[in-house]
GROMACS .gro file of C-alpha atoms in nm:
model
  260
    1UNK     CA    1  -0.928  -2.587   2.335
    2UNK     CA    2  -0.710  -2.275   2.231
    3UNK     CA    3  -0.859  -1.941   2.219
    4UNK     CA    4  -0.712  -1.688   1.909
    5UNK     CA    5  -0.868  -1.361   1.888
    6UNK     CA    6  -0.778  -1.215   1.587
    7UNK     CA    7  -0.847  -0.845   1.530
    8UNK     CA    8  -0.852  -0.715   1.154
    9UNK     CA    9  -0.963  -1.047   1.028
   10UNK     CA   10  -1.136  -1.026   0.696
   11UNK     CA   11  -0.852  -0.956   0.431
   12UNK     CA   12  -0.515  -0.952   0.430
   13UNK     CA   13  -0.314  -1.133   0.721
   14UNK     CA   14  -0.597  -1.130   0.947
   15UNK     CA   15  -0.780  -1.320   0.721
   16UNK     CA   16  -0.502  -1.571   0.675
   17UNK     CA   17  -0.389  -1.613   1.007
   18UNK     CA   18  -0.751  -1.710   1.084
   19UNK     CA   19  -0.748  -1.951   0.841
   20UNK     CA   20  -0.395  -2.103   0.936
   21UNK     CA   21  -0.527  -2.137   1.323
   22UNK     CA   22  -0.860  -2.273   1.214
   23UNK     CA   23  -0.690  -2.561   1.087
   24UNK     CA   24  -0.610  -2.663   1.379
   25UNK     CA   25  -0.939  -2.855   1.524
   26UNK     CA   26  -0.809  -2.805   1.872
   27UNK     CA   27  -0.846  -2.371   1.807
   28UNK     CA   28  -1.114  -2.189   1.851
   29UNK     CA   29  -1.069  -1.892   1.649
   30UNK     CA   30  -1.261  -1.539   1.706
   31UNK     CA   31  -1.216  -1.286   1.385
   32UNK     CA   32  -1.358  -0.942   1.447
   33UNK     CA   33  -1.507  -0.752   1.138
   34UNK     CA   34  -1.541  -0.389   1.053
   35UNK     CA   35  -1.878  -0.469   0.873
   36UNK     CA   36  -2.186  -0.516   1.011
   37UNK     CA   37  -2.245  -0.823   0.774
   38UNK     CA   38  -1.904  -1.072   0.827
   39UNK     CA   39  -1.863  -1.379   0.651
   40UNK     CA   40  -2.028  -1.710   0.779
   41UNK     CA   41  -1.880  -1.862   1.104
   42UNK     CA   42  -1.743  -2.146   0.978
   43UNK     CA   43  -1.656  -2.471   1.208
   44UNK     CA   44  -1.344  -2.302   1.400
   45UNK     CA   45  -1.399  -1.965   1.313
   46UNK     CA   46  -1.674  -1.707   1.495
   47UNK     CA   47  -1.689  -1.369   1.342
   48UNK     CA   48  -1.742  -1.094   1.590
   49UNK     CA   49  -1.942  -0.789   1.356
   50UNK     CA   50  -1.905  -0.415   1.357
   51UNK     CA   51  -1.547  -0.380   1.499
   52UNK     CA   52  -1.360  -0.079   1.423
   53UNK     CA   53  -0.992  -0.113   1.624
   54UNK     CA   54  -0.933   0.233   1.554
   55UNK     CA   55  -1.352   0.358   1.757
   56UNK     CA   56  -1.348   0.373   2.156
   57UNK     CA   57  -1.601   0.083   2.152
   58UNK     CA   58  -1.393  -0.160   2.021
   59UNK     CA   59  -1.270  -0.336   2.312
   60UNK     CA   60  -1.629  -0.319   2.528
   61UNK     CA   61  -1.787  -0.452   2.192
   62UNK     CA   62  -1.531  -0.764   2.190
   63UNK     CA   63  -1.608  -0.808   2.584
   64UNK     CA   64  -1.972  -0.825   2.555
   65UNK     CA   65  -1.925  -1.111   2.276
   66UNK     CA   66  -1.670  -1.291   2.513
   67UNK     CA   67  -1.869  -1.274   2.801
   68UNK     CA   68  -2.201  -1.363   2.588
   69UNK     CA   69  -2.019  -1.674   2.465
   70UNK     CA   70  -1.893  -1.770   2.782
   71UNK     CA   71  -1.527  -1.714   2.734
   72UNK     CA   72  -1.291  -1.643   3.001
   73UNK     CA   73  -0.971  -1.643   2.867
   74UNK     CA   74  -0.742  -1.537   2.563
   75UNK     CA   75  -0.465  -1.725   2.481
   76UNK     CA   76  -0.321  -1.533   2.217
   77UNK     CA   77  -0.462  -1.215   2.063
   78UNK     CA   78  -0.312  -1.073   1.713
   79UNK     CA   79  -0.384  -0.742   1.628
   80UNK     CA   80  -0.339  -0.697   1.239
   81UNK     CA   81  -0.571  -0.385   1.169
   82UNK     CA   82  -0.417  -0.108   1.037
   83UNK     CA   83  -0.433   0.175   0.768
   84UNK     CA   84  -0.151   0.325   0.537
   85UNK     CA   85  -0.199   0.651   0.369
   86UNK     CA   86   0.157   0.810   0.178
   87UNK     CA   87   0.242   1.089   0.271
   88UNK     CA   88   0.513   1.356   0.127
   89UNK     CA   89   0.722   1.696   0.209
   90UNK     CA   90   0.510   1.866  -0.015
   91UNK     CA   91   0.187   1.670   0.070
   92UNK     CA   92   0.151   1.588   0.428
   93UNK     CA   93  -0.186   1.509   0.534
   94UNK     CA   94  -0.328   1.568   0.915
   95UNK     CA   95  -0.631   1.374   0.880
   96UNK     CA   96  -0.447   1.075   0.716
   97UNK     CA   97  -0.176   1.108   0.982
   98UNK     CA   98  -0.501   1.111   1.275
   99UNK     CA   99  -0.665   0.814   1.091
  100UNK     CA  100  -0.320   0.604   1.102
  101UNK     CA  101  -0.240   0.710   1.468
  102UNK     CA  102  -0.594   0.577   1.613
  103UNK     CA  103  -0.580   0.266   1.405
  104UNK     CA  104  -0.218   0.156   1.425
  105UNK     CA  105  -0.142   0.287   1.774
  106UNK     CA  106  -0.409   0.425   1.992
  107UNK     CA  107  -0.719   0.168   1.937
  108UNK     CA  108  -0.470  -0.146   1.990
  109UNK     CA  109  -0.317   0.000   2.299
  110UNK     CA  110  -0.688   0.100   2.493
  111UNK     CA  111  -0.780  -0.275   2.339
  112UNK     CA  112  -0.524  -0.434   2.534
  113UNK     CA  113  -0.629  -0.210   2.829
  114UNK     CA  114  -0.914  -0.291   2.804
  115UNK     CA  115  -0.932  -0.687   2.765
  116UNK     CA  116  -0.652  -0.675   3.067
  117UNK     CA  117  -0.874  -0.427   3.318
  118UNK     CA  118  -1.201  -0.648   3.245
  119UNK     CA  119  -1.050  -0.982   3.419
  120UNK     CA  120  -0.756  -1.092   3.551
  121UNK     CA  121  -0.808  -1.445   3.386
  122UNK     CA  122  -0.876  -1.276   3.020
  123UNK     CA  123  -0.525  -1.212   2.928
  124UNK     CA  124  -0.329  -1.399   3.221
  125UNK     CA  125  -0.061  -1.681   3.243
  126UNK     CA  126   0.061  -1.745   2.916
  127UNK     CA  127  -0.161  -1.551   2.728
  128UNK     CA  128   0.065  -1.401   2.460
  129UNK     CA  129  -0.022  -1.062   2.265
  130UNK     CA  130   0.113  -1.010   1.893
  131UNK     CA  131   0.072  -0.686   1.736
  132UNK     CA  132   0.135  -0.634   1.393
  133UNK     CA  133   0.401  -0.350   1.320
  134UNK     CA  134   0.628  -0.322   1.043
  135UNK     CA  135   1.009  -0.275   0.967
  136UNK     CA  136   0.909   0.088   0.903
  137UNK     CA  137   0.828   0.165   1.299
  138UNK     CA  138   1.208   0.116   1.349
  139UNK     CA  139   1.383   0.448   1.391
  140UNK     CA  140   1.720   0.244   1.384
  141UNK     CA  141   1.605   0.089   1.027
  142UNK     CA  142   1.551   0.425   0.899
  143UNK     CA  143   1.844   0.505   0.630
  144UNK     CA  144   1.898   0.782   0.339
  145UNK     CA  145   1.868   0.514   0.063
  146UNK     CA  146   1.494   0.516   0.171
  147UNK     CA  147   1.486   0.880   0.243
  148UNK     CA  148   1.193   1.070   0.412
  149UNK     CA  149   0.807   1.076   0.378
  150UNK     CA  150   0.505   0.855   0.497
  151UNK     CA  151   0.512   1.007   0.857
  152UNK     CA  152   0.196   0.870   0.939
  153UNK     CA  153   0.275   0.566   0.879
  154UNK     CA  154   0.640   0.525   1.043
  155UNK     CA  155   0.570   0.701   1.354
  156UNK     CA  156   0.218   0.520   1.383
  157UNK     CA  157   0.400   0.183   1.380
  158UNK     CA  158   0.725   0.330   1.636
  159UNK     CA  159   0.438   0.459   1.850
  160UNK     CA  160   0.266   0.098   1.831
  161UNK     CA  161   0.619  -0.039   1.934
  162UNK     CA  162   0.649   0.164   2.265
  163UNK     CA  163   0.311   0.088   2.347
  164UNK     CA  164   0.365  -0.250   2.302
  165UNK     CA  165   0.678  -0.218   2.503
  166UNK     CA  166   0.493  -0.054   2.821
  167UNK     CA  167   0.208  -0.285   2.807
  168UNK     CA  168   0.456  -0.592   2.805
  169UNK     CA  169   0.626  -0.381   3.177
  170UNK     CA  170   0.228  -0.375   3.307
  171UNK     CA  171   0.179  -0.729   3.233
  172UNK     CA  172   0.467  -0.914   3.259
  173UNK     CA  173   0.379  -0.999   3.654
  174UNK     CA  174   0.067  -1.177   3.494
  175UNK     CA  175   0.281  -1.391   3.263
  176UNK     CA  176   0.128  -1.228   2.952
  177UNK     CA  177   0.438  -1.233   2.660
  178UNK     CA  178   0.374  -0.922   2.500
  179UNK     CA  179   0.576  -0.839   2.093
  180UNK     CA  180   0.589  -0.644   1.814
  181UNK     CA  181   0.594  -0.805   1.492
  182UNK     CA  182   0.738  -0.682   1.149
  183UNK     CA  183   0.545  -1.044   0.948
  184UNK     CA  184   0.673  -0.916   0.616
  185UNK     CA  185   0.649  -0.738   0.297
  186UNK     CA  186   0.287  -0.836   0.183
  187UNK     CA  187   0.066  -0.864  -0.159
  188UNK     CA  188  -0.210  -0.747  -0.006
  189UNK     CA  189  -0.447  -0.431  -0.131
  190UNK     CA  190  -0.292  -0.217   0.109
  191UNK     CA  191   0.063  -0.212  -0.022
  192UNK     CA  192  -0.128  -0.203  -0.391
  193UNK     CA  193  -0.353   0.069  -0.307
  194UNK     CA  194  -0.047   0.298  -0.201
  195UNK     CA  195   0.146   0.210  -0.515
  196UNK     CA  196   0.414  -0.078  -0.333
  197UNK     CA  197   0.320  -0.315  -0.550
  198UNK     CA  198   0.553  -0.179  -0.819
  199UNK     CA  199   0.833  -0.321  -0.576
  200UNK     CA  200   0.654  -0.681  -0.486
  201UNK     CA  201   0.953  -0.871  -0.725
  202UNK     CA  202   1.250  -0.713  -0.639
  203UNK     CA  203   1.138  -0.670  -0.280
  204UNK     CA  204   1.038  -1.013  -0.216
  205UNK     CA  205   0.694  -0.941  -0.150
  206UNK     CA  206   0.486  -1.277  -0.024
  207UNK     CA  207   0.142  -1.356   0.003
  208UNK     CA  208  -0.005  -1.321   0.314
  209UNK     CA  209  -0.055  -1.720   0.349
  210UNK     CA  210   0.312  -1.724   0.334
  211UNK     CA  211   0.369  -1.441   0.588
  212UNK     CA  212   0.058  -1.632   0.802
  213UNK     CA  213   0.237  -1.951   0.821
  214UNK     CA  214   0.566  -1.742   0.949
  215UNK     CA  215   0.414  -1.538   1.211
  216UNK     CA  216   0.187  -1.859   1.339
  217UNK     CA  217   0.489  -2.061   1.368
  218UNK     CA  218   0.729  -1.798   1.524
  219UNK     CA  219   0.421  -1.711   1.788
  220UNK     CA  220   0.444  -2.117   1.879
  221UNK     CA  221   0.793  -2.024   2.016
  222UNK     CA  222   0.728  -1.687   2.155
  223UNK     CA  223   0.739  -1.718   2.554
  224UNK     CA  224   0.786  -1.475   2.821
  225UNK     CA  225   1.113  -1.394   2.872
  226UNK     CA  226   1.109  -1.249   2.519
  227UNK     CA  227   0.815  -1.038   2.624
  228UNK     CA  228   0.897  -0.670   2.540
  229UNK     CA  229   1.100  -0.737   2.174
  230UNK     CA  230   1.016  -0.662   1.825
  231UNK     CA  231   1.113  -0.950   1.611
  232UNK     CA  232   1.087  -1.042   1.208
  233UNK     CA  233   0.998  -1.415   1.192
  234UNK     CA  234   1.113  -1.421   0.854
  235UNK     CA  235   1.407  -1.229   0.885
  236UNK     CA  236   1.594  -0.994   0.680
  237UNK     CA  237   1.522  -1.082   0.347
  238UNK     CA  238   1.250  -0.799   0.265
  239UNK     CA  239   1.361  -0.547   0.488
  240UNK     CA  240   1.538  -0.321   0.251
  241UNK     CA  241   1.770  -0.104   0.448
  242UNK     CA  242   1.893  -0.446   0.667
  243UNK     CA  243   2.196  -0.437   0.496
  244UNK     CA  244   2.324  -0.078   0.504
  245UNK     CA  245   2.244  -0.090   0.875
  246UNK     CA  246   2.255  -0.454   0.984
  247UNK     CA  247   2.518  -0.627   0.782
  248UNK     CA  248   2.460  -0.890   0.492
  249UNK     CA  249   2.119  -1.064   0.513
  250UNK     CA  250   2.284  -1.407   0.475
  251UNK     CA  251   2.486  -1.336   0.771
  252UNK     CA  252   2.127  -1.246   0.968
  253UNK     CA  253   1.930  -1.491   1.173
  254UNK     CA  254   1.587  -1.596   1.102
  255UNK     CA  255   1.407  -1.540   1.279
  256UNK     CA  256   1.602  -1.145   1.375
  257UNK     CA  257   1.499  -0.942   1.679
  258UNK     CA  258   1.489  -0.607   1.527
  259UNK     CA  259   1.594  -0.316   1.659
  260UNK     CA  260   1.407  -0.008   1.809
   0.00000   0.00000   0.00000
């Protein structure tokens, strides 16, 4: 049986990627939780409690569960936690801008660290490691029809991409496939609750099922020697600047390796 760990599993795409997995009777599916009080375990899903991805304890809080459950290996973690706060000239924010570094770079980097310096076998051979970024964490992407703002939250999601990047150098001799993932423009509270929601329609925002069965499908063909890339398993088609600096959409591949 299959191992997922999914961290950030509760709403959102966590909570639909566990769902898509734990359809699969032959996947054993771990979902960490903020909250002391998770949902139920259900028949493929275990709910590991109190979880914060963006506290120091994260990753020795995941190993004690592992270890208490008698698990010894990972065969593919997805890191989906993360935190957007907007940000402009005029209003930049230095606690909103800490708050999105810790949980969008730093706690998934010392995660992986940490999972790969417990136990050779955890993440090992074939183990692959997905972390959620976004189109927005490409400098490359970056274009004057979008103009400025939301620092935070573009350089937390570049700075998750080189980390991602170096980890997938450390453990490529293990066979681990390490990427970056931009899984789409999403309906989810967090694009609401920083006023996106206004472009769902015309930007071809999806539900996170959607962008679920997408990423769970591309991650099927995800292998090591793509370790190291930043790919959009749906492609272009919500990626608003993809055109100015791409080239037509139609004329993109799906799924498109993005640029850094």
């Amino acid at each position: 049986m299959s191992v997922v760990l999914i961290v950030g599993a509760t709403r959102g795409l966590g909570a639909s990627l566990a769902k898509a997995y734990a359809s699969d009777s032959d996947t054993h599916v771990l979902a960490t939780a903020r909250t002391s009080d998770p949902p139920a375990n259900t028949k493929n899903i275990n709910y590991i409690p109190s979880v914060d991805i963006a506290s120091p304890d994260a990753g020795s809080k995941i190993i004690h569960y592992l270890k208490a459950h008698s698990i010894t290996h990972v065969d593919v973690l997805i890191i989906t936690a993360g935190y957007f706060a907007t940000e402009t000239l005029q209003e930049p924010s230095f606690s909103d801008q800490e708050t999105m570094y810790r949980t969008c770079a730093i706690g998934p980097t010392i995660l992986v660290t940490t999972l790969a310096n417990e136990s050779n076998k955890l993440l090992s051979s074939k183990s692959k490691v997905i972390f959620v970024s976004s189109e927005s964490g490409s400098i490359t992407l970056r274009h004057e029809e979008e103009g400025g703002g939301n620092y935070g939250h573009h350089a937390s999601k570049a700075a998750l991409n080189m980390c991602a990047k170096l980890l997938s150098l450390d453990l490529k001799d293990r066979g681990v496939a390490v990427a970056s993932v931009h899984p789409g423009f999403m309906r989810t509270d967090m694009t609401r609750n920083v006023g996106f929601d206004k472009f769902w329609d015309d930007g071809g925002a999806v539900t996170p099922d959607v962008a679920a069965k997408s990423l769970s499908e591309w991650i099927e063909t995800f292998e090591i020697s793509k370790t190291g890339t930043y790919w959009a398993p749906r492609g272009a088609a919500d990626i608003g600047t993809a055109e100015a600096v791409l080239g037509s959409k139609d004329k993109l591949p799906v799924p498109l390796q993005l640029p850094w």
